[in-house]
CSV table of C-alpha atoms in Angstrom, one decimal:
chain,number,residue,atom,x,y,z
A,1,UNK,CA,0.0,0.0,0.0
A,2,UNK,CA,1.3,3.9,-0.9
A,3,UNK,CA,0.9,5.8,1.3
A,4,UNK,CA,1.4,8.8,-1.0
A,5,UNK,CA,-1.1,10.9,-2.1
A,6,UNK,CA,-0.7,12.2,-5.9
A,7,UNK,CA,2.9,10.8,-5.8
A,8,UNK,CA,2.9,11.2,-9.5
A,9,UNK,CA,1.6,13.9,-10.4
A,10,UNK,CA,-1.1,12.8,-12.0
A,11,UNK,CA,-4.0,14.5,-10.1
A,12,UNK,CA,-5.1,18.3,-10.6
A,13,UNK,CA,-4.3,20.7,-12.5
A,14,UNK,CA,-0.9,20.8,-14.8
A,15,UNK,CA,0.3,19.0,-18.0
A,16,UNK,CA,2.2,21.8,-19.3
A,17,UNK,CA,5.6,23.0,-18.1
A,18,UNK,CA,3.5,26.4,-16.4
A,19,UNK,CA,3.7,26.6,-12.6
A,20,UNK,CA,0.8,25.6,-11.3
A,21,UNK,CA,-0.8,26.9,-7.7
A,22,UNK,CA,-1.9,24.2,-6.2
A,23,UNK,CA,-1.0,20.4,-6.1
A,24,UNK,CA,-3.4,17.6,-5.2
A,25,UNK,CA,-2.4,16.2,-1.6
A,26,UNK,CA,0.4,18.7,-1.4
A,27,UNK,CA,1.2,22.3,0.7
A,28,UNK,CA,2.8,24.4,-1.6
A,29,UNK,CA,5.4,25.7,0.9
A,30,UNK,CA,7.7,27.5,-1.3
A,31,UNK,CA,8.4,28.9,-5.1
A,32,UNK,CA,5.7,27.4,-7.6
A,33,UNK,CA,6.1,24.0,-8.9
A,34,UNK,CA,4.8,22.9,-12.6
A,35,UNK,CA,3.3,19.2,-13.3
A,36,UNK,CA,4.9,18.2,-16.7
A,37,UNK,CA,3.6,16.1,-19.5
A,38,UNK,CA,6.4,13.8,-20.6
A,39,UNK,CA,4.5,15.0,-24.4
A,40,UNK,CA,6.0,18.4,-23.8
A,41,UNK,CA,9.4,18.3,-25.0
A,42,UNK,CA,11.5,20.9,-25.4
A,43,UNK,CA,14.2,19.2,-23.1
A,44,UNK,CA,12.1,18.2,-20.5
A,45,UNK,CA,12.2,14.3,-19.8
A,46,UNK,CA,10.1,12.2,-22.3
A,47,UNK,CA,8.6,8.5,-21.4
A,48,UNK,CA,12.5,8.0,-24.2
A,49,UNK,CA,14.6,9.5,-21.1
A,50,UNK,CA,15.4,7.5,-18.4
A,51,UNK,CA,12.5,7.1,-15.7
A,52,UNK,CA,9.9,4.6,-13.8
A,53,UNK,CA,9.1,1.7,-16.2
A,54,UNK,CA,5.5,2.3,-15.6
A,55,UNK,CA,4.9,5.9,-15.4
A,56,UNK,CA,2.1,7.9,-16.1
A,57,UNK,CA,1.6,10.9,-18.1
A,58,UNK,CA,3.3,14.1,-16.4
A,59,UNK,CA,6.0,14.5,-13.7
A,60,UNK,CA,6.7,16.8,-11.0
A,61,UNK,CA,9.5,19.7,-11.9
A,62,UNK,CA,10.4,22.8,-9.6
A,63,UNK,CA,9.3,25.5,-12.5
A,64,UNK,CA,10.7,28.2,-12.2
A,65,UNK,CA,11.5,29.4,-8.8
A,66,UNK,CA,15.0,29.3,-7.4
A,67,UNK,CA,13.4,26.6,-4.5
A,68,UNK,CA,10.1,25.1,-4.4
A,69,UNK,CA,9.1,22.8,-1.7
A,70,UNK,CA,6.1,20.9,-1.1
A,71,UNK,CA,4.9,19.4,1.9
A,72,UNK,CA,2.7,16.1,2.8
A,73,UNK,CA,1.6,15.2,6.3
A,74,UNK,CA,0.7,11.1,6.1
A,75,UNK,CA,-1.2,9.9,9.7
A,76,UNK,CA,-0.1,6.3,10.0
A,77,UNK,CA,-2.9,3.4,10.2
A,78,UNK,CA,-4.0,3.2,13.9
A,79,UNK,CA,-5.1,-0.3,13.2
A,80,UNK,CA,-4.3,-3.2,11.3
A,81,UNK,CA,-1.2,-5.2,10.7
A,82,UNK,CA,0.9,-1.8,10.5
A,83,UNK,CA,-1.0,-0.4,12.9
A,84,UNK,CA,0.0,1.6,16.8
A,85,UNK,CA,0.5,-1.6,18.1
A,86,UNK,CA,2.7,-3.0,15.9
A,87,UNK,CA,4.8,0.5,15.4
A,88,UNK,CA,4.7,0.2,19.0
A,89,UNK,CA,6.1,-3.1,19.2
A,90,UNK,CA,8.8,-2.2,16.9
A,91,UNK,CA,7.7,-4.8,14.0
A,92,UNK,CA,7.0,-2.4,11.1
A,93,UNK,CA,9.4,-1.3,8.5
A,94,UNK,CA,9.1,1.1,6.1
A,95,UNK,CA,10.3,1.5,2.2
A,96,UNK,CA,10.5,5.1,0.4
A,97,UNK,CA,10.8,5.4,-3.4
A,98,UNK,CA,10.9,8.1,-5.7
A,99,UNK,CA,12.3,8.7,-8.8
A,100,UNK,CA,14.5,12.2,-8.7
A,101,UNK,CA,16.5,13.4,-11.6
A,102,UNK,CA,16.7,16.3,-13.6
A,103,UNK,CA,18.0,18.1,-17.1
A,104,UNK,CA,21.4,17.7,-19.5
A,105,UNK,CA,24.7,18.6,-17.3
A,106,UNK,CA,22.7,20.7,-15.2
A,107,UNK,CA,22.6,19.9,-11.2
A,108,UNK,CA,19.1,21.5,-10.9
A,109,UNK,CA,17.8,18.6,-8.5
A,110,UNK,CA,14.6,17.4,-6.6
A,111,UNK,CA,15.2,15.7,-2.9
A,112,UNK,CA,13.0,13.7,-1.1
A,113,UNK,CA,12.7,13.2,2.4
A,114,UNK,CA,10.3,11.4,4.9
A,115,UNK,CA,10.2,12.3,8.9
A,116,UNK,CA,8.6,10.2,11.6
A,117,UNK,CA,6.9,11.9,14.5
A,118,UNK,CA,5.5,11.2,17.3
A,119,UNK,CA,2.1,12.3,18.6
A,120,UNK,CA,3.0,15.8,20.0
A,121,UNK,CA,4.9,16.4,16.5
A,122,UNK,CA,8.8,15.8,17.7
A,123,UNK,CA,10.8,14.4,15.1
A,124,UNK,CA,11.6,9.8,16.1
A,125,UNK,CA,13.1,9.7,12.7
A,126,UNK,CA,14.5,11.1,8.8
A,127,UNK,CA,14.6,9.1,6.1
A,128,UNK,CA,16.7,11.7,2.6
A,129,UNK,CA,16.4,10.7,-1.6
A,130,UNK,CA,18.5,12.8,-3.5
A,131,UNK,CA,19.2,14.7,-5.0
A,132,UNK,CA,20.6,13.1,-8.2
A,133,UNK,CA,23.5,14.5,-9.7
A,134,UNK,CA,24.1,15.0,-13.4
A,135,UNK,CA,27.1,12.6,-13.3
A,136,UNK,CA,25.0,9.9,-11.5
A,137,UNK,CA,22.4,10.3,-14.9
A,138,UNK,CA,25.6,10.8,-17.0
A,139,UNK,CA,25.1,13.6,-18.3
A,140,UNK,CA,21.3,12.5,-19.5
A,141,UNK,CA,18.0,14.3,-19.1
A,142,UNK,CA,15.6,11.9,-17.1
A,143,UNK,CA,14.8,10.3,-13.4
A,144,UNK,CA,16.9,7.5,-11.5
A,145,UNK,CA,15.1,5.3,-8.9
A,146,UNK,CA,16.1,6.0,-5.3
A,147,UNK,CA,15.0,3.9,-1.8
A,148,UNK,CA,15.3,3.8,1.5
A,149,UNK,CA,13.9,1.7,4.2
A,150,UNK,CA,14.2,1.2,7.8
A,151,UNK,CA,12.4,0.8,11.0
A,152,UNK,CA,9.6,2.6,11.7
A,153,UNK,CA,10.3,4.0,16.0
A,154,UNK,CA,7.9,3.0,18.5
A,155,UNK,CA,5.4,6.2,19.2
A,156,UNK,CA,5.5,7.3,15.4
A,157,UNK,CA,2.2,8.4,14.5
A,158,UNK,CA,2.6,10.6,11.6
A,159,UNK,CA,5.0,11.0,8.7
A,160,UNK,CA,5.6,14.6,6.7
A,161,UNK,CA,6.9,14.4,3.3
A,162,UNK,CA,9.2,16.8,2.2
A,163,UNK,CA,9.7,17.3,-1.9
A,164,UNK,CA,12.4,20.2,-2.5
A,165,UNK,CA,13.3,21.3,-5.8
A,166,UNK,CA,16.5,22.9,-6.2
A,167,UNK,CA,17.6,25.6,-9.0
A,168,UNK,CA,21.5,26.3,-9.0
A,169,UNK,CA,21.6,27.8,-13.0
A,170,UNK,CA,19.5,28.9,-15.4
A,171,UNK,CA,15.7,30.2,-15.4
A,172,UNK,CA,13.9,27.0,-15.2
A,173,UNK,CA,13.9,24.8,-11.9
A,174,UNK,CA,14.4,21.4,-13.9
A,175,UNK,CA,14.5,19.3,-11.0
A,176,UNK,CA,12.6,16.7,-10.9
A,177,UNK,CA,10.5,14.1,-9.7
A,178,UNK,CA,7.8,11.4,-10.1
A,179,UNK,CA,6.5,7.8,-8.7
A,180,UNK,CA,6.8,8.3,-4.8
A,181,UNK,CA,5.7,5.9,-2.5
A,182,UNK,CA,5.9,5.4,1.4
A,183,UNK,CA,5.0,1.9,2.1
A,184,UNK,CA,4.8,0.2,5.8
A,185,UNK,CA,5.6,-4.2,6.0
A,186,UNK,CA,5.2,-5.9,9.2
A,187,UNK,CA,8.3,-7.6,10.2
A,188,UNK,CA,7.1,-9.9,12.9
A,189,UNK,CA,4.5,-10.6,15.3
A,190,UNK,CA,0.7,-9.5,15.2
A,191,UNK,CA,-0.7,-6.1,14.5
């Protein structure tokens, strides 16, 4: 299960490489991010490039502010297999994916990061993707899969996404970013 909401971009407004104002199941915290067609060409990645196997039709991309961040704050299950008692128990894991990238020899990137808290909001872990450099895509326009898992601590209760985009040349933000998922296993015992 993802735990992601619109972690491909494929929800509300966008499809051209205009910044958009809003984002479906994002808080636009910072600069104005655009939701790209991979049909828009002009440099920006195509489903040719290199990027998720299965991916839709657009992609997130920072526009064209110096930083744009978005934010998304994920309550965990209370119940179930994953649930409190099992987080509490220590016997869930987590896995975060995304694919980050961004354009040419440009190190324009996009970072992903995903931080546990506990009930009163304090920080019980940080989980960073990214950013991909322009030697790790040699060179290429496109996206590169990046994961991390780990243990999800006992008392977490919430998890706040963190998607930055990062200009350093140029007047587009061309980092970007597409096919994010959180997703929580149960490693042991009963939930």
């Amino acid at each position: 299960m993802n735990l992601v909401v619109n972690g491909d971009a494929e929800s509300g407004p966008g499809g051209s490489a205009e910044p958009v104002g809003t984002v479906t199941g994002w808080v636009v915290a910072q600069g104005a991010p655009a939701l790209v067609g991979y049909d828009v060409g002009g440099g920006y990645p195509t489903a040719a490039d290199p990027g998720p196997a299965r991916r839709g039709s657009r992609f997130f991309s920072g526009g064209n502010s110096p930083r744009t961040a978005l934010v998304q704050d994920i309550t965990l299950p209370a119940t179930g297999p994953a649930g409190r008692v099992a987080v509490d128990a220590g016997q869930v894991s987590y896995t975060l994916t995304a694919w980050l990238g961004g354009y040419a020899a440009q190190e324009d990137g996009a970072r992903l990061s995903a931080e546990f808290r506990d009930e009163a909001g304090t920080p019980t872990a940080l989980s960073v993707l990214g950013p991909v450099t322009a030697a790790e895509r040699g060179t290429r326009t496109g996206l590169l899969e990046r994961t991390a898992s780990g243990a999800v601590p006992p008392g977490s209760r919430t998890a706040r996404l963190l998607l930055v985009f990062t200009r350093s040349g140029g007047t587009s933000n061309d980092g970007y970013a597409d096919a994010m998922t959180l997703g929580l296993t149960t490693t042991g015992g009963r939930g």
